[in-house]
Short mmCIF file of C-alpha atoms in Angstrom, two decimals:
data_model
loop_
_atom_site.label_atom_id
_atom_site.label_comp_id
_atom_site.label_asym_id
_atom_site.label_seq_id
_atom_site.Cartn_x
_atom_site.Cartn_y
_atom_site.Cartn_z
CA UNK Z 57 -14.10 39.17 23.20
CA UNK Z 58 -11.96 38.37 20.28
CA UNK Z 59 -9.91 35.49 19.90
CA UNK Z 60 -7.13 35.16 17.73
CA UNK Z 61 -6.70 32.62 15.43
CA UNK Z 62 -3.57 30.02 15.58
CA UNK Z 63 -1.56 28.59 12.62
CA UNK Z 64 0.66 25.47 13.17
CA UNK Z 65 3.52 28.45 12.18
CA UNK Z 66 2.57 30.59 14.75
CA UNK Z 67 2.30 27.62 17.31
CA UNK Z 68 5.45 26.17 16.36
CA UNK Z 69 7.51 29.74 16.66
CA UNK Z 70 5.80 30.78 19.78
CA UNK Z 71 6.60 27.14 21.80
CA UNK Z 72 10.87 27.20 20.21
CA UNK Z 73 12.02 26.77 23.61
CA UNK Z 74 10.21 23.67 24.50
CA UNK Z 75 12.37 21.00 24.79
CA UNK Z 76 9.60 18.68 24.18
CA UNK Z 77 8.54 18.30 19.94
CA UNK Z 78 5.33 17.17 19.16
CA UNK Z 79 5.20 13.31 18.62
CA UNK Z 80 2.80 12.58 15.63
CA UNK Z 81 3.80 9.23 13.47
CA UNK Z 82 1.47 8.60 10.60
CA UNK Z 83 1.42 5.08 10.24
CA UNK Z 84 -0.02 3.33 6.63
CA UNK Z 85 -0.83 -0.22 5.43
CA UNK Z 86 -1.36 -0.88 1.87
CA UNK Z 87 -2.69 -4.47 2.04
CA UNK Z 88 -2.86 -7.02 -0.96
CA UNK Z 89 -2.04 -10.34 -2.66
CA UNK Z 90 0.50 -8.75 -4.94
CA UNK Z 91 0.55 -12.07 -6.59
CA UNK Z 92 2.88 -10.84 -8.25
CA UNK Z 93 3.67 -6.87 -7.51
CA UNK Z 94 3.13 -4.97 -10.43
CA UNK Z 95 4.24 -1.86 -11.45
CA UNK Z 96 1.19 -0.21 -10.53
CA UNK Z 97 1.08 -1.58 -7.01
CA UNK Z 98 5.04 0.06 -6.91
CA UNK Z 99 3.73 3.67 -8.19
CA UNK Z 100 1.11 3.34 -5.16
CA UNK Z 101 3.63 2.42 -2.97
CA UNK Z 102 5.94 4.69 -4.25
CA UNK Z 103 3.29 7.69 -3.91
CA UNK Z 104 2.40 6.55 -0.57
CA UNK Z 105 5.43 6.38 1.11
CA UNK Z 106 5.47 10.25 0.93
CA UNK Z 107 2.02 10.25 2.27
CA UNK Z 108 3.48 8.50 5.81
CA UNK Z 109 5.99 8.26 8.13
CA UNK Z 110 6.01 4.45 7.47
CA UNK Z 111 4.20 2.31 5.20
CA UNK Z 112 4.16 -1.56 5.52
CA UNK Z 113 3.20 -3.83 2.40
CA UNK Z 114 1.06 -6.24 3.83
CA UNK Z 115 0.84 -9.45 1.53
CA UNK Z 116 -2.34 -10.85 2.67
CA UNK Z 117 -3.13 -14.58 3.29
CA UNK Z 118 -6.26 -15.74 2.11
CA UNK Z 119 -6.58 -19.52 2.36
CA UNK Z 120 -9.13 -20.28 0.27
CA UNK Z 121 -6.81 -18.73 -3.04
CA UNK Z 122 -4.76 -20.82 -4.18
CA UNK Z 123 -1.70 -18.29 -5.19
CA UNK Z 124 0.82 -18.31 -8.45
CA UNK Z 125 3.82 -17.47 -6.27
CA UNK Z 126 4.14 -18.78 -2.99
CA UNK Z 127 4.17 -16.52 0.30
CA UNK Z 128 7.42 -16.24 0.87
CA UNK Z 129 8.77 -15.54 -2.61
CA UNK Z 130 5.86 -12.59 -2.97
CA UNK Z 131 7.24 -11.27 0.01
CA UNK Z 132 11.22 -11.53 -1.03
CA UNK Z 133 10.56 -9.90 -4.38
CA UNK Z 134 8.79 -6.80 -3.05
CA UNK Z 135 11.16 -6.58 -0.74
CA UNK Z 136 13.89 -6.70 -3.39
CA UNK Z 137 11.54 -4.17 -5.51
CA UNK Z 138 11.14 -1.62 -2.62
CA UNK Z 139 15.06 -2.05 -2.15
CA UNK Z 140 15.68 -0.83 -5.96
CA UNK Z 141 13.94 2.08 -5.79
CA UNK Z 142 15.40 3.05 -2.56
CA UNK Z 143 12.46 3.46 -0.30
CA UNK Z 144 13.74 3.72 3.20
CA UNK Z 145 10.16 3.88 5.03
CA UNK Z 146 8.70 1.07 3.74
CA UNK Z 147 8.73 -2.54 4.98
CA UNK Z 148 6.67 -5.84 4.41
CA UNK Z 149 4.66 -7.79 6.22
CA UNK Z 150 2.38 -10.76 5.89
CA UNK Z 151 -0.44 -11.50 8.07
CA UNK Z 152 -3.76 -13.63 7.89
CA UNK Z 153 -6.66 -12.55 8.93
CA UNK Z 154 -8.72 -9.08 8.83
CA UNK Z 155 -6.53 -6.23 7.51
CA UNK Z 156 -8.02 -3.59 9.76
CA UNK Z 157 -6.98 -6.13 12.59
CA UNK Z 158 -3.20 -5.57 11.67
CA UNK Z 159 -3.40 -2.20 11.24
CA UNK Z 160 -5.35 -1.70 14.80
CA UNK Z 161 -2.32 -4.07 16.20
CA UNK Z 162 0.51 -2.10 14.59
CA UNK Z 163 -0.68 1.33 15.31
CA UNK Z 164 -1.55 2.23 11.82
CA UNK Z 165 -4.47 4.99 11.35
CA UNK Z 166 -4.64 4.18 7.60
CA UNK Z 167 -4.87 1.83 5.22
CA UNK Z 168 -4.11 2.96 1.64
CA UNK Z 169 -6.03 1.25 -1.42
CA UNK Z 170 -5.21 2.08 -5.65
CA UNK Z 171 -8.00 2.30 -8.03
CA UNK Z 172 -7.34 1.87 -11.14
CA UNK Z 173 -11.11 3.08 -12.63
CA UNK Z 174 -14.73 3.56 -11.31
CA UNK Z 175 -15.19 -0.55 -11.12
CA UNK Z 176 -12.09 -0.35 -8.43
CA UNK Z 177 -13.77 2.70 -6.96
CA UNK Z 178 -17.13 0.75 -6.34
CA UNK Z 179 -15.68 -2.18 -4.95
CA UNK Z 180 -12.80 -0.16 -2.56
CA UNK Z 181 -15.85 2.31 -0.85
CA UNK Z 182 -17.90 -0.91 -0.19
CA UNK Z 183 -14.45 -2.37 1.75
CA UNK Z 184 -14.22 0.84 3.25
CA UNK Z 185 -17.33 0.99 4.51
CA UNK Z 186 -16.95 -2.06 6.38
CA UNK Z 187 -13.13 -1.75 7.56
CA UNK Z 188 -14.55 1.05 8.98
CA UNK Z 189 -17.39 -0.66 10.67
CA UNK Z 190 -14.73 -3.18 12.14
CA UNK Z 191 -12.24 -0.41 13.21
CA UNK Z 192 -13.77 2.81 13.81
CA UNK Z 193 -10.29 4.13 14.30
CA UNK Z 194 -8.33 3.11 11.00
CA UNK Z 195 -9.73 5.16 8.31
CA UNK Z 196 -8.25 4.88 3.81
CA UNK Z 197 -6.29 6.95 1.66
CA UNK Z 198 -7.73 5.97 -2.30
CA UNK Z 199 -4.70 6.66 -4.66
CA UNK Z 200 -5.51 6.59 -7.97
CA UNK Z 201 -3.03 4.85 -10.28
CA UNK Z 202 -0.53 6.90 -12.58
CA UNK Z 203 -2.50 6.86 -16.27
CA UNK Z 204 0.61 4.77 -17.13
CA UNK Z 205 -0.29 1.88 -15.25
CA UNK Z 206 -4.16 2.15 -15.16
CA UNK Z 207 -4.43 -1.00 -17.28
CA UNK Z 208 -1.54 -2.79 -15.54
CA UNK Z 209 -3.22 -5.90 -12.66
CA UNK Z 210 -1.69 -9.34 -10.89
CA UNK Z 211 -4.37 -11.06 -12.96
CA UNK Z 212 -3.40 -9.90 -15.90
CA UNK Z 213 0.49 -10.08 -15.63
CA UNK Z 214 -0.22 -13.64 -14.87
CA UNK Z 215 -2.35 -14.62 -18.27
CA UNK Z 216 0.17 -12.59 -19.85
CA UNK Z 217 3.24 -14.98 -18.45
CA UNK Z 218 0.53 -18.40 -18.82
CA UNK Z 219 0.31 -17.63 -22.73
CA UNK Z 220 4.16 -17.22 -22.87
CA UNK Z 221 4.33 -13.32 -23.11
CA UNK Z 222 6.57 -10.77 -22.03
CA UNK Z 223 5.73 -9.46 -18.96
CA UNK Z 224 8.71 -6.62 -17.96
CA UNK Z 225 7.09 -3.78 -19.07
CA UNK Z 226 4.14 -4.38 -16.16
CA UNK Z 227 6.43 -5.64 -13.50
CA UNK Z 228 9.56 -4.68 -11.68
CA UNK Z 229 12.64 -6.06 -13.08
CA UNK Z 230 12.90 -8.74 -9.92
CA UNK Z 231 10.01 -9.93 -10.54
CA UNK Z 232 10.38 -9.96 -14.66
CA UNK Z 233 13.82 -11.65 -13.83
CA UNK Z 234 12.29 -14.57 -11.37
CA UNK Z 235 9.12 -14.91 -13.44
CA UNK Z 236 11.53 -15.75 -16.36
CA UNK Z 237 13.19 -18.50 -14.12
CA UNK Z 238 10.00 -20.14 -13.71
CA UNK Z 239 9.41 -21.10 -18.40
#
């Protein structure tokens, strides 16, 4: 017996007259402190947001960091930052707490993470490992960072801006813009 094989084409043009489509949502969460968004955490986003139906920047709480921009303002400026560059799937969230908890909550089956180099790569498969551990059922999407923004991290932006530097060429312009607000 011989059985033929089936290609999403052939399924899809031999089931036209169902009225019925076939419900799939891929659901992302790209979790961080984005304290403050960079322009490398936007080219992940960016990149990601084609990856998935809908992608929610989740600004993670962790209390025992004391951040450089409070909640609320880290949360306004990506949303102002996701609004510039026109990103219609994408929304923000903030939640404390484990990660892989949200995304289990909010239906999400992945959670996207950026490396910028090997050291990120080490560090991301060991969280992986046990995100995966915690919720057998969220799995992550690594996306490496544009070559353009390898170098580019929250840490950094902020001993650039400490030391009185420029910082617009790593950040989005609302965040450049508030940051300057703040000499």
């Amino acid at each position: 017996m011989r059985i033929a094989s089936i290609s999403m084409v052939n399924y899809y043009q031999n089931n036209k007259t169902k009225t019925q489509p076939v419900a799939f949502e891929a659901k992302g969460v790209y979790p961080g402190s984005f304290d403050p968004i960079t322009n490398g955490h936007l080219d992940v986003i960016k990149r990601a947001s084609k990856l998935f139906d809908s992608l929610t920047v989740l600004v993670a709480v962790n209390p025992e960091k004391k951040g450089f921009l409070g909640l609320e303002q880290r949360v306004q400026l990506i949303r102002k930052a996701i609004s510039d560059i026109g990103l219609k799937n994408v929304d923000v969230a903030e939640h404390t707490g484990m990660t892989t908890g949200f995304a289990k909550s909010n239906d999400a089956e992945f959670m996207v993470r950026g490396l910028r180099d090997e050291k990120d790569f080490e560090s991301e498969k060991l969280l992986f490992e046990i995100n995966k551990k915690l919720e057998p059922d969220v799995d992550t999407v690594f996306i490496p960072t544009s070559p353009e923004t390898s170098m580019i991290s929250s840490s950094t932006v902020r001993n650039i801006f400490k030391f009185g530097g420029d910082v617009s060429n790593f950040v989005p312009n609302c965040v450049s813009e508030y940051m300057s607000k703040l000499k």
